[in-house]
Amino acid sequence: MTQTQYFSSGIELAKSVVNLDILQHAWTAVTDLCKETSQNEEPTSLVKFKVYELPNCTIIAFFTGPANSKDYVQGNGGGDFVTSSTLKDHLFNFLCTKANPNFSINKLAFQLFSSIFGVLPFLKSKIDNSNSKPLIITGNSLGGSVATLYTLSLLEKFNFTTTKRPLCITFGSPLIGDERLQEAISNYPAWNSCFLHVVSDQDPVPRVLINNGYKPFGTFLSCSELGCSCFEDPQTILELLMAAYSGSPENQDPNKVFESYGTFVEHLNRKALYKDTTDHESLIDWTTPPLRAGIITQLAAIGLVQSQQSQKIDINSVIAKIERQEKTMAILKEQAFDPTKRLNEIKVHMAYLEQYKKLSKDKRIGYYDRYKIGSNKSDIDLEKHKKTLTCYWEYMVDQAEKRPQTEGASLRTRSLFGGTNYRRMIEPLDIADYYKAGKQDYINKGRRKHYIKLEQMLKETVRPSSGPNQMKKQNVAASLTEDSCFWAHVEEALISCKLLSSGGSSVEQKDSAKKELIEFEKYVFDLMKNYAVSSEIFLPQSSFMKWWGEYRQITGASYSSSLTNLLKNDNNYVAYANGSLEFPLNFV
Amino acid sequence: MASLNLGENIEIDTELIKKAYSLAVKAHSKSSEKAYNVEESRRSSDPVIFSFSGCWSENGWYDGEPFGVTEINLPLLFPSLRSIGVNENALVNKAFLQRFVDKILGNSDFDREVQKAVKKNKQILFIGHSSGGSIANLATIWFLEKYIKPEYNYKISPSSPLCVTFGCPLTGNHIFSHALRRENWSRYFIHFVMRYDIVPRILLAPISSIKLEFQKVLQFLNAKSVNLAHASIDNFDASNFYMKVMKNASSVASHAACNLMGNTNLLLETVSNFIPLSPYKPFGTYVFCTGNGKLVILRNPDAVLQLLFFSSQLCREEECTDIAQRSLQQHFGYDNELQDCFQMLNEVHLEPLEQLPLSSDTTSSDIATINSALNDLGLSTRARLCLCAAGELEKRKIGNKESIDLKKPDIEKAMKYLEEDYQLNCRHRDLGCYDAFKLQETSKDFDANVKRLELAGIWDEIIEMLKRYELPDAFEGLRDWVLLGTRYRRLVEPLDIANYYRHLKNEDTGAYMIRGRPKRYRFTQRWREHAERMPAESSGESCFWAKVEELRIKISSQGFEPIKEEVLLLEAHVQNWINLGELSGDVLLEKSTFKKWWEDLPREHKLTSCIKDLKVRKAVTEKKQILFTGHSIGGSIANLATIWFLEKYLRSDSPDNYKISPSSPLCVTFGCPLTGNHIFSHALRRENWARYFIHFVMRYDIIPRILLAPVSSILLEFQRVLQFLNENP
């Protein structure tokens, strides 16, 4: 079989963007705002903004006065960082994860952004009223930095399922954050896709902070007189920002650079219809694989191939570097972890647990207690399955929570059922471990986050009302207890019993224990009435029966309540298991 | 006689193409009352040609914003024009479809004339120029849908029918193209496109972007269709029109190219929220005329789309006016161009796409022809990369198919376990698989569950690929996969349902059929329904148990009367499914959930129920030996009954895979007359069925010999003999 060929779609992506006129719209807004500012006011370094309503989109443009030159960005501590954790209102904390707890952003850019905090509610109202038209947020140079930070601030509350993603377009903006910010954003393709940075080969500003530890994120649209191309790999972007710079100390007039973007935008749009005439054919022959050929055309489009003669760039080594990088990326993407694909594998592990549950039942002991008691050989296998399952679901829940999935922020339905089943099956085992270790109050102190989340997610999905119909009753023997924390309640009840019967407890302790036990009775009664608890709890060796034994002694024969009356009659256990047990209306 | 080789064994006479073009153009000028013409020469070998006229009004192209498409929802006319598994109808140009349905099908002559040609066994050609070509496309599909059905005994040879178009606009979307390729029909379509002809590209632009100029262009084309020489269009309008259409073509092409190249940057999605892109996609074989006597042939729809854009790109800004004029003039220039091409007959097949030379100054000799053809179309490295990516994607799809084909043995193995070991094990427990699986009492049930999950993993992977169109278009029409899917569905879906109701997922989720049914079963059911041309949702036999469970729940909460209708419907289905062998007979076992539920129904209902005795089938289910027997001609009837039984239950591809042991069934006759001729005998021996028949014959018994005499020779006596036999039973 022949080898898979990879491609690099940077040119095509750039053409798609350029063709859609959004760059022109954005640039027109920026220049309009620039003119307005320079006509009306004294030059200040304050941030100006304006909202433009177009027929098919809403544009918010930012402009930061004339102070856009390279020196301003670079000098006077312009490259300083601030750490996300020190920011006012913990604005960007939502970007952080356990693995990546904080990041740094450019201090100057953040100061400019914080100067417009007062108008954010106004902008928000504008966005809300835009009738679901897509949103473009734009600015040039430091105005672009403000646009970037503003867009970032929108991401937290943004509903990716119902609203079209906003697009932030910057023109010649300096890099804005460190590697950890880059990581926080590029981990989430939907977020990363909201940023498009247009960089001219003549503009020094986007290049000045490279050596200060700043890293790019989003997509970069590099352009030259010859054409343009998109790049998304951060390493490649850094490489090319350095290599494809045709400016020289003499032509750094900020106004000229500013205007050059206008020319490019206009030029590129027209150029899309013409055949590319760049001179790169010498680098391609019939043995060139498509990936390399694609990279060469991209480099030619951004003017690198042409400039190699004058600037002594070793074009071949640049090509080779990028080719390696892109190939690695492509292979990584191919092998990307697809969790739903693994769902069926995971179900096989669940099947083993079901088997364990069944075998335990055959031995007249519920799987909860069998697991709690002991270590025989099959329990070791069980640990393995349990571990695999827990890892998988922790990951899934984590992803579902963080990832702005295009299909919805929550789990897909299929996954949710799997998750619910998992929770009902496995959480009792975690509870067993917890109480076996002598700890108390599992629900508040020991419960793992992903169980809580899974339960929440189930509650959020609409479900048909479930009175205990005949089917449910008949199946109770085979089903799992609905409340995955049931056994924690049982363990707590056992502890309460111990308190009551122990001589060392104070009166208050005994009173509260008594109250809790009544609560527990009601809890169990309600579960039973709904046939929501598995009949396995009545197996002779179960912890629940142990509790009943102790409780019966404590309360004595004269005590009577709805639950105890049921439990006193052994025949009721069988009746419950086959769905024929009748209940009094209310718990008394 | 010269002929043009289009690849895939399709050749077409060049004279015929020229004739088709002149007829297609002539169709425009015919009076408007008849939207098509028939041309039938007296020579019986010549094809019958239907030509369709174009339309020169804006709403004849764009009926509604922005691209003038509509969903095809005509299951009787065009049942195949959809994506089967994902259950999505194709989109088609609304105005063209309307025109075809109203003007062509609405004219009863058309149907009659087509039928006449079919009866004469003539090849039929549907042809059209400009938008007439789109009508020809639809007419051809209509024809294929109608006459390729099994009930019509019309065998289509590879060369017939054909649809030939010239400068035809795009007609349908990607599902349209996908469906034609799935049915293997796209080879019947041949589209000639001049390098700069703008018409095949027009629908890549939304009407809003070209509204102003389109009026003038249509006026010009209309004038030209009447009088070729005396029509002209302003340079300014022509240039604007050309630029605007090409700009949109560029958007569509680069967006498509990103996807071909495996782009995963969601920026593409973000930006396409701003402006909707044209949904159209080519299909069929495209023949591009380079303008210097060469014909470039390709059939990969993705590649054709790219080529539509790249081949008419400008080289320099100064060319614009000239090319813009040409883009309109060439629409009527096919006769001269084809004349030149057919003299040289210099055709180039762009295959394999993924190995195209990427640089225009490639000198290697073995690809020099292809390279010069690419140069003639003005293709840059960028354009070549896009074509190459289209080829690579197709190759990858084929690779995906190969990799799932490799999993077939795994599927077979797991299914074999369920079909044989597990079923047998359940039978020993007097249970059907459904009930055994639902009870989960033994380790065999556990093993079956693991097999079920393994199978689900493989099938889900296939379904995911289908949803993303990562398998070859033909996949959902492949007989072996449709059959395997049906077998899998009938065998394993009951287990899924058992699992669903065992875990009471209906409590959390709702009925299995509504919220719980996995796509792997929905897809495979639609495959079968499409392959056998059944109505949608009519092959639900594998969901039988879900229906039973839901009816059980309903009856337990509402009682019998309110849902009587549903019960009757289910019973009718059950009878039908069991008789057809689509539902396993073990549903009738005494301990089955169904049987128990059914026994609990009101007595008066049961007495009249259509399923109160399904006996033969039950005997099969219980693996009892069946004996057919008869004396005299009763023996002959027994013979026929036995053969019927063997045909039904012993066919190797029979879905329930009922294995008959060597001793069963048996047919025993006594003094039975002969029943069939030598082929009858031969066939029974070929099937190895003769061993099931045992005929006892007395040495002098005359009856087995009677049929050796013609009735004429024994007429007189035979009457009396029969009388005698009847009186002495």
Short mmCIF file of C-alpha atoms in Angstrom, two decimals, chain A residues 115 424 435 441 461 572:
data_model
loop_
_atom_site.label_atom_id
_atom_site.label_comp_id
_atom_site.label_asym_id
_atom_site.label_seq_id
_atom_site.Cartn_x
_atom_site.Cartn_y
_atom_site.Cartn_z
CA SER A 115 -9.43 51.25 31.01
CA ARG A 424 -24.62 3.57 39.86
CA TYR A 435 -15.79 3.44 54.97
CA ASP A 441 -19.40 11.56 55.88
CA THR A 461 -31.69 16.34 30.78
CA ASN A 572 -41.78 -8.92 52.05
#
